Short mmCIF file of C-alpha atoms (C1' of nucleotides) in Angstrom, two decimals:
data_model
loop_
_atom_site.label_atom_id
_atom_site.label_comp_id
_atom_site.label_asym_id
_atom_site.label_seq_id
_atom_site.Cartn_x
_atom_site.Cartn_y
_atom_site.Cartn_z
CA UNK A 19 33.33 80.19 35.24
CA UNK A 20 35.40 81.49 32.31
CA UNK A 21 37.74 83.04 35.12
CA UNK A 22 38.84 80.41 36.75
CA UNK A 23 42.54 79.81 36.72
CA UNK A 24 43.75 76.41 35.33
CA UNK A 25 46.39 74.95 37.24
CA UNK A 26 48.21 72.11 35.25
CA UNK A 27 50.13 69.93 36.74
CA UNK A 28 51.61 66.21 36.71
CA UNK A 29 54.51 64.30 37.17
CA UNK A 30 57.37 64.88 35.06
CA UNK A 31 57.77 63.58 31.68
CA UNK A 32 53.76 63.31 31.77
CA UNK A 33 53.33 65.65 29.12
CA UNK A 34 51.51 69.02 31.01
CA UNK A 35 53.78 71.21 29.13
CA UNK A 36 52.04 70.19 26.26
CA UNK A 37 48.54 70.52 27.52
CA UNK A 38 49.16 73.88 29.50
CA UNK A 39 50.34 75.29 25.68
CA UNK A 40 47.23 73.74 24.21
CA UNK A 41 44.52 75.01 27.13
CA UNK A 42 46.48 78.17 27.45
CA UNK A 43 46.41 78.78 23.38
CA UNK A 44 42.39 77.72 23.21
CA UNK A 45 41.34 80.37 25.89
CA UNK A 46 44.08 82.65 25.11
CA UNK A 47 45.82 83.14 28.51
CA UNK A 48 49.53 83.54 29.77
CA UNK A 49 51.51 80.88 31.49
CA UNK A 50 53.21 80.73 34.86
CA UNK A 51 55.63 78.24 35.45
CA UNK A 52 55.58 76.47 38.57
CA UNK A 53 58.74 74.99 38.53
CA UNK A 54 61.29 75.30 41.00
CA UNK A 55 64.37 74.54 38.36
CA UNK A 56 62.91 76.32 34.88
CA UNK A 57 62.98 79.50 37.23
CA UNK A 58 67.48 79.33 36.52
CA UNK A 59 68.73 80.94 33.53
CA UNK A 60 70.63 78.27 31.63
CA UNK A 61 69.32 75.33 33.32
CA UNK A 62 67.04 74.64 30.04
CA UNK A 63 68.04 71.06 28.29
CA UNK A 64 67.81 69.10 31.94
CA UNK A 65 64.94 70.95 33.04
CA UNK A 66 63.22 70.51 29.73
CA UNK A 67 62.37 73.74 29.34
CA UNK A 68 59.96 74.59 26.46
CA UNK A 69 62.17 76.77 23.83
CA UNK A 70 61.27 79.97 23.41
CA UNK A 71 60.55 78.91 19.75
CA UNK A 72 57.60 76.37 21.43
CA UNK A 73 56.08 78.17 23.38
CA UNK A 74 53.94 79.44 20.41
CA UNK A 75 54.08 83.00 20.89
CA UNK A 76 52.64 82.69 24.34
CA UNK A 77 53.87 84.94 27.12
CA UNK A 78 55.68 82.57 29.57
CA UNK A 79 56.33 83.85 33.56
CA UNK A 80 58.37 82.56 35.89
CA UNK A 81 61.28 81.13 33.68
CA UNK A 82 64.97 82.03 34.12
CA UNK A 83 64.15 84.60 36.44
CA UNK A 84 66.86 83.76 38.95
CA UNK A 85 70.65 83.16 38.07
CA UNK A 86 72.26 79.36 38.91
CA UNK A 87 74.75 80.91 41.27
CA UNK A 88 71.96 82.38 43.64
CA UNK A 89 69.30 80.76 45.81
CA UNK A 90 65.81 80.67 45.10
CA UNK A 91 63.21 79.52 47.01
CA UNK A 92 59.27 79.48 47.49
CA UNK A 93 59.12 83.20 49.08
CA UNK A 94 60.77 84.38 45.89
CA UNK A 95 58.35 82.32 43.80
CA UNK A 96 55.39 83.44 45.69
CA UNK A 97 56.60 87.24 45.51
CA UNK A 98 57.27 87.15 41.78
CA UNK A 99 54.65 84.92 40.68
CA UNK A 100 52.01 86.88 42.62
CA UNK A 101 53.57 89.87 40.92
CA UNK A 102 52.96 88.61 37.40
CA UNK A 103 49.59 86.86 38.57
CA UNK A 104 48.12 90.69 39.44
CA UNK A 105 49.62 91.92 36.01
CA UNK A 106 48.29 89.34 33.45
CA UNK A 107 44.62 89.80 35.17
CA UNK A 108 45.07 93.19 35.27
CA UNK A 109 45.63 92.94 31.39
CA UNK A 110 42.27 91.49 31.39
CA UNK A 111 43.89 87.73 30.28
CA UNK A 112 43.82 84.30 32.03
CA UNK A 113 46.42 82.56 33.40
CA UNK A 114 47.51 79.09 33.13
CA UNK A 115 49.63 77.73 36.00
CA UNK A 116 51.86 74.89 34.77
CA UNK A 117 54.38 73.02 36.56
CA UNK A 118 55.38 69.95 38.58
CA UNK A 119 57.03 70.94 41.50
CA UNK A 120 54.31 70.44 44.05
CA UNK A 121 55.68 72.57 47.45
CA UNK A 122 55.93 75.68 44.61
CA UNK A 123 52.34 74.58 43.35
CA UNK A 124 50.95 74.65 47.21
CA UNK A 125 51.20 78.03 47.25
CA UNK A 126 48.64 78.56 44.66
CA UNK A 127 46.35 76.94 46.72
CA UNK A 128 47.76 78.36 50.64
CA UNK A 129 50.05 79.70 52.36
CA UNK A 130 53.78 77.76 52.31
CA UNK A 131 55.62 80.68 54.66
CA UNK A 132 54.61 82.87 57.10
CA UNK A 133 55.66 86.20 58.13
CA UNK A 134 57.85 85.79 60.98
CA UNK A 135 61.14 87.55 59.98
CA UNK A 136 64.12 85.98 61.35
CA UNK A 137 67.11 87.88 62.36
CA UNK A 138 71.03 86.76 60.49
CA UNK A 139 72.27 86.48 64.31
CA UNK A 140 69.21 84.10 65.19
CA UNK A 141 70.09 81.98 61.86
CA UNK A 142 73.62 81.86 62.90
CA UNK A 143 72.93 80.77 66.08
CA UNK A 144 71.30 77.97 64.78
CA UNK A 145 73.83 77.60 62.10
CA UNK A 146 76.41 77.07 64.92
CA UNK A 147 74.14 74.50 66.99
CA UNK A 148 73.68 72.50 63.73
CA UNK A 149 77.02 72.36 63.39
CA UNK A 150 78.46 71.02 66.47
CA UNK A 151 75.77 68.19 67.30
CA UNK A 152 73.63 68.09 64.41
CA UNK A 153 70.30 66.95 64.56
CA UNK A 154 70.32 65.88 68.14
CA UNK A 155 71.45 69.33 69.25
CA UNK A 156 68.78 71.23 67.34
CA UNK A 157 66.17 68.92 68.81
CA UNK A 158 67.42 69.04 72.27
CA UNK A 159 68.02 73.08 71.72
CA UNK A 160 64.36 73.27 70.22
CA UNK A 161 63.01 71.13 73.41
CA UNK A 162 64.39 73.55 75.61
CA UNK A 163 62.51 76.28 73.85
CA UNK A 164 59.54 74.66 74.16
CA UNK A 165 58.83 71.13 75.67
CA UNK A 166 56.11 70.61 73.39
CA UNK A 167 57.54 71.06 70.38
CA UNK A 168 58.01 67.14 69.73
CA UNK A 169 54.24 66.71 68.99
CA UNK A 170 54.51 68.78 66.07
CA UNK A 171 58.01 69.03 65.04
CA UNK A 172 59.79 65.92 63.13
CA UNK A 173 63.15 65.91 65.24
CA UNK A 174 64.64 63.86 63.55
CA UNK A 175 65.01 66.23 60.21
CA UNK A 176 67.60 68.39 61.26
CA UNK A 177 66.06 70.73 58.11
CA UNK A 178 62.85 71.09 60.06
CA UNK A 179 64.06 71.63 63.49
CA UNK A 180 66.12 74.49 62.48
CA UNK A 181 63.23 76.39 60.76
CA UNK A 182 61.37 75.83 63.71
CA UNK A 183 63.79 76.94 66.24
CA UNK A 184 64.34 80.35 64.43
CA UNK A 185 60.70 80.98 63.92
CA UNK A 186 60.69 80.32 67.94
CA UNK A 187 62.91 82.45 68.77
CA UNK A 188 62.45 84.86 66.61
CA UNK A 189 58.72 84.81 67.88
CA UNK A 190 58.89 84.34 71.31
CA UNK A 191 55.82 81.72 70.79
CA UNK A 192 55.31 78.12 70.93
CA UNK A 193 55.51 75.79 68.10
CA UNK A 194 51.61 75.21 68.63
CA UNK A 195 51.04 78.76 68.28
CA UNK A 196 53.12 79.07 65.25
CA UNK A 197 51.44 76.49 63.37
CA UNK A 198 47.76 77.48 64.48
CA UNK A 199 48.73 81.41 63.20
CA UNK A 200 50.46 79.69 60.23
CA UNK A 201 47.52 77.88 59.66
CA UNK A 202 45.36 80.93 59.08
CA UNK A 203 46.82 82.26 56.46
CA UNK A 204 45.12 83.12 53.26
CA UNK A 205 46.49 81.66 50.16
CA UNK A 206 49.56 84.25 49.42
CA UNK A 207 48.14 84.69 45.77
CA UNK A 208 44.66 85.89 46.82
CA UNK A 209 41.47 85.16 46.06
CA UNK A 210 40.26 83.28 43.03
CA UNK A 211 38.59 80.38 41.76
CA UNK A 212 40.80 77.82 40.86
CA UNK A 213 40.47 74.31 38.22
CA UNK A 214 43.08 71.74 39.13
CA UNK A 215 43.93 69.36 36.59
CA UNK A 216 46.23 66.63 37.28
CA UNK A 217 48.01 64.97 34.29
CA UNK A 218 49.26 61.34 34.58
CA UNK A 219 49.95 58.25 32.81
CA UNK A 220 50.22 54.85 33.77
CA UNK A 221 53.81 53.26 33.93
CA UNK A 222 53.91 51.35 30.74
CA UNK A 223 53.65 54.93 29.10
CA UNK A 224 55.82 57.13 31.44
CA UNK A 225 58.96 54.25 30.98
CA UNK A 226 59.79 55.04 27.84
CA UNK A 227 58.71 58.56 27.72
CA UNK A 228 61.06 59.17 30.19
CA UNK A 229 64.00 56.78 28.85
CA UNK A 230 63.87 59.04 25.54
CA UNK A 231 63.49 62.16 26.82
CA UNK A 232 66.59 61.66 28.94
CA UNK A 233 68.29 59.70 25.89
CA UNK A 234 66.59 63.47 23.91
CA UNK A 235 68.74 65.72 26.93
CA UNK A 236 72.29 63.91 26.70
CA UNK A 237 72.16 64.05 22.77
CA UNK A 238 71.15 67.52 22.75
CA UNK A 239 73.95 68.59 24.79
CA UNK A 240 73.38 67.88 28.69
CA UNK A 241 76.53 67.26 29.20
CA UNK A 242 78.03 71.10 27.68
CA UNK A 243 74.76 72.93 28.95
CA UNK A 244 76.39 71.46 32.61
CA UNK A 245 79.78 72.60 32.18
CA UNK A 246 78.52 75.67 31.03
CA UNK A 247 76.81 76.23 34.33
CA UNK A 248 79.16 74.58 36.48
CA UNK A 249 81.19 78.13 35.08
CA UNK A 250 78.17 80.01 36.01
CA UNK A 251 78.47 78.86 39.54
CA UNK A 252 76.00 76.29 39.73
CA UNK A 253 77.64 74.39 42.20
CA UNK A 254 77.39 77.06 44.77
CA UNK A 255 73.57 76.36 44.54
CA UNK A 256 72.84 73.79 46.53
CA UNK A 257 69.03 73.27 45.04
CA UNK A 258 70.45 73.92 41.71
CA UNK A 259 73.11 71.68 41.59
CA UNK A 260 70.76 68.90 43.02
CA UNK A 261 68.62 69.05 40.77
CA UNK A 262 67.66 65.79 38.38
CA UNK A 263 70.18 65.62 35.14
CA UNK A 264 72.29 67.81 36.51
CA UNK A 265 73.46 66.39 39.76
CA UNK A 266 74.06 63.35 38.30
CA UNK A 267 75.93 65.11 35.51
CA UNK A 268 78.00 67.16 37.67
CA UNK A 269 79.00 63.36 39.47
CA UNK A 270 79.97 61.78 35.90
CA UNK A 271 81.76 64.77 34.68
CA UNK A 272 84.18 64.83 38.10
CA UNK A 273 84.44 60.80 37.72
CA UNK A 274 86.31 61.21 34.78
CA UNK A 275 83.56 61.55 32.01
CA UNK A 276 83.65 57.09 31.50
CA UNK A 277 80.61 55.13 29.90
CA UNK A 278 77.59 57.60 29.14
CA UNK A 279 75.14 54.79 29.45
CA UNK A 280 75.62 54.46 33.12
CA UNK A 281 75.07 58.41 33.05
CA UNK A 282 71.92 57.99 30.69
CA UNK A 283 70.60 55.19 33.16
CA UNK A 284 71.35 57.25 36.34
CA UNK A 285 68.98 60.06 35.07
CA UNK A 286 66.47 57.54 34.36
CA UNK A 287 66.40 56.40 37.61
CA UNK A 288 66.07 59.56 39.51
CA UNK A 289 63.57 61.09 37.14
CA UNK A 290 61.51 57.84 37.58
CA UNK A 291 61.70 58.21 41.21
CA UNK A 292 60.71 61.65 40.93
CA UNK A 293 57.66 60.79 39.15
CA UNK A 294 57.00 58.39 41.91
CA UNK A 295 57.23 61.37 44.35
CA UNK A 296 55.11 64.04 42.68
CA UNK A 297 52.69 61.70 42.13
CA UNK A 298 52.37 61.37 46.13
CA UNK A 299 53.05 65.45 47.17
CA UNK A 300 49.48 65.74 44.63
CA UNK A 301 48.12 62.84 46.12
CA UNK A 302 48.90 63.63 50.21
CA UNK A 303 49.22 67.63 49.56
CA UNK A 304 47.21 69.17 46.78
CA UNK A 305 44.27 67.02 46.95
CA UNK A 306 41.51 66.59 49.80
"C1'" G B 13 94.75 21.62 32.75
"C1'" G B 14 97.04 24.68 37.12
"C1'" U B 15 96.73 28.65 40.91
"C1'" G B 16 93.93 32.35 43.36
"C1'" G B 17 89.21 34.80 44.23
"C1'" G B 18 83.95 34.24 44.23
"C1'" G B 19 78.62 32.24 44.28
"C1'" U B 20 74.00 35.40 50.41
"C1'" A B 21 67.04 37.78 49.86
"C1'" U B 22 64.43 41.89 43.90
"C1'" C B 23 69.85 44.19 42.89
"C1'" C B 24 74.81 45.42 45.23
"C1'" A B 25 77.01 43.78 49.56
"C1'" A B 26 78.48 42.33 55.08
"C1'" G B 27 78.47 38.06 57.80
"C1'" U B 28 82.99 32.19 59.40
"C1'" G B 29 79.19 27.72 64.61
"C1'" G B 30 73.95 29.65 68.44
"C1'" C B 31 71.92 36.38 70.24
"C1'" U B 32 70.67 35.54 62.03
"C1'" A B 33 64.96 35.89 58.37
"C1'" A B 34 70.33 37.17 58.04
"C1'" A B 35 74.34 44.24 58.99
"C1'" G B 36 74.55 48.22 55.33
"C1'" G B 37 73.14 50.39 50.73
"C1'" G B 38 69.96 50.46 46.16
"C1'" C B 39 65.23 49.62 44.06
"C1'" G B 40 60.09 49.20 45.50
"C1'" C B 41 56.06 50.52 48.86
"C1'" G B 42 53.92 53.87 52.71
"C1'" G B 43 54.33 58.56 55.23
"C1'" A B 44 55.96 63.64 56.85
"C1'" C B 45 57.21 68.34 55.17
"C1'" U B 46 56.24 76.84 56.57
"C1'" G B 47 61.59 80.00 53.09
"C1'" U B 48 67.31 74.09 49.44
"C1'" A B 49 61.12 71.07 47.74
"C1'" A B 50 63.90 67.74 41.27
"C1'" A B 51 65.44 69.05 48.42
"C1'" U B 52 65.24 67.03 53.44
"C1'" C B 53 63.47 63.37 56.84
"C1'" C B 54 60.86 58.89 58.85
"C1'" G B 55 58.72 53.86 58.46
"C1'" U B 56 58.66 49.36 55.66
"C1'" U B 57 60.74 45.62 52.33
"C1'" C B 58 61.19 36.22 52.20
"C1'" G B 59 55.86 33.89 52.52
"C1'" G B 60 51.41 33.49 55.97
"C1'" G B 61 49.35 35.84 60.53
"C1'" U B 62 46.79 41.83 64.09
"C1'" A B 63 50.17 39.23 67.15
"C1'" A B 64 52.47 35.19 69.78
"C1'" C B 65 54.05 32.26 66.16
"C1'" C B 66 54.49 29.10 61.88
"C1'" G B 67 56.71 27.96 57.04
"C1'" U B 68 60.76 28.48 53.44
"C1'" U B 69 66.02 30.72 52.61
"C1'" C B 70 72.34 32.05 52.10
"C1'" G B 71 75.00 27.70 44.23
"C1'" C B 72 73.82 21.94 44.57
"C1'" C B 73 74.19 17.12 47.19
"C1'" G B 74 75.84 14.72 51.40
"C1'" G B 75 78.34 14.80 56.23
"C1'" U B 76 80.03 16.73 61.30
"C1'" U B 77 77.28 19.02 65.48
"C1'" C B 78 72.33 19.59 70.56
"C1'" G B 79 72.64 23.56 66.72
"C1'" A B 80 75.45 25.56 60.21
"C1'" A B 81 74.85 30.82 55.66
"C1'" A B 82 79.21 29.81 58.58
"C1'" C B 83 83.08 23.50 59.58
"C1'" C B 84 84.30 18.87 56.29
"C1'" G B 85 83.75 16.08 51.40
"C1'" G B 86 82.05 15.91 46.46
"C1'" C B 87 79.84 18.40 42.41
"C1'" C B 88 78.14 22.70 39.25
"C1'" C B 89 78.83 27.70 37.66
"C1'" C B 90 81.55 32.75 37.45
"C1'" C B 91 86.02 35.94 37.43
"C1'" A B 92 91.42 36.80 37.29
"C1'" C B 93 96.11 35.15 36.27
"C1'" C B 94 99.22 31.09 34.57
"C1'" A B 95 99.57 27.09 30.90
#
RNA sequence: GGUGGGGUAUCCAAGUGGCUAAAGGGCGCGGACUGUAAAUCCGUUCGGGUAACCGUUCGCCGGUUCGAAACCGGCCCCCACCA
């Protein structure tokens, strides 16, 4: 199957930017990021970014395609990705999907949205309900939409219960009916066969890769590239700003900028518990 | 040497007589997840047991009490200030 498109993937600091470079260089094929912080312009030293002067001449998609000061999500992935998917094969080349963040990844595999198109007023609505009782209001407003909606719902994520009760009212259906329609959908990036490789490495490796690759991001200038998109607007990005280096960047820098190791060691952490979590989403999500 | 503060489970940290195997948080582990996903949310976290329950625990030793992490005495460490 010399057609198939290899999707590389792994936990961070795991080393399947290296090994999507080598695979894609051997057959000759273009790379799509699947990575739902390398898609910001600027946001290239804590997202460790390949340079454009290592990506050995290969054509990259899906990188800085989205300012820091504006939201991107998975529609906007799928839209764009599918976009460059249909152009590279249209070239006649192969693609090489590369990338750890596994809800973006999904949707090379099926559908992650559907098509119900919710109104500003409904999403204000909701908004406003979220706002005055939290997540006990939006469960108790979703309940009233539809009684069943408990069985399938998790109420107690106010995140959840929102995007359900707009796609319910928006719809006029039940949650049940929403998720058995949703559940239908084809894979938003078509048809094709597909050869998922999972990258990984057991503990005793992944420690210290990821102690000097974070050790690697603060000397190289973290802390500037930050500022630099703090400017930009990052922190009007709620994803953006969250993201792993950065946040915890952004939280040293307005602390007054006192003992980098306890920065250095903060990174560590959350990109080690990142690891920990990508490692389940493939495990529960991307795997039968 | 003196004065004050402190020693609680893997870490931080509440708790001043029973309802405490011990709040809360972190870490770890498990799980969910259709538009913030590197996010959000849930469960679990002394040992054994499916459980009832049993065993061991709050610096150490001893005491008071029906009963102590908590009260009393002694001791050992740590921190701050004074000398």
């Amino acid at each position: 199957m010399p057609n198939k498109v290899i999707i590389i993937t792994g936990p961070t600091a795991s080393g399947k930017t290296e090994t999507a470079l080598d695979v894609a260089e051997e057959i000759g094929a273009e790379i799509i990021s699947c990575d739902s912080v390398q898609v910001y312009k600027g946001m290239d030293i804590g997202s460790a970014k390949p340079h454009v002067s290592e990506r050995r001449g290969l054509r990259h998609h899906l990188m800085d395609v989205a300012e820091v000061s504006e939201h991107f999500n998975v529609q906007e992935y799928v839209l764009k990705a599918r976009a460059a998917f249909d152009e590279i094969r249209a070239r006649g080349k192969r693609v090489v999907v590369a990338g750890g963040s596994g809800f973006y990844l999904k949707a090379w595999f099926s559908a992650v949205t559907d098509e119900i198109s919710v109104s500003e007023d409904i999403r204000a609505q909701c908004r406003r309900i979220e706002e005055r009782g939290g997540a006990p209001a939006l469960a108790e407003k979703l309940l009233s939409l539809d009684p069943d909606a408990g069985k399938f719902v998790d109420m107690m994520n106010p995140r959840r219960t929102f995007r359900a009760i707009e796609r319910v009212m928006a719809s006029g259906k039940k949650v049940s009916e929403i998720l058995s329609e949703f559940k239908k959908l084809p894979c938003p990036m078509g048809e094709f066969e597909r050869d998922l490789r999972i990258i990984d490495r057991p503990d005793s490796e992944m420690d210290p890769r990821i102690a000097e690759r974070t050790r690697k991001m603060i000397n190289s200038g973290l802390v500037d590239e930050t500022r630099k998109l703090i400017s930009q607007g990052i922190l009007q990005n709620p994803s953006a700003k969250n993201s792993i280096g950065y946040r915890e960047t952004i939280a040293w820098l307005s602390a007054g900028s006192q003992d980098e190791g306890a920065l250095f060691s903060d990174i560590v952490k959350s990109t080690l518990s990142l690891a920990k979590k990508q490692r389940k989403y493939f495990k529960n999500s991307l795997t039968e």
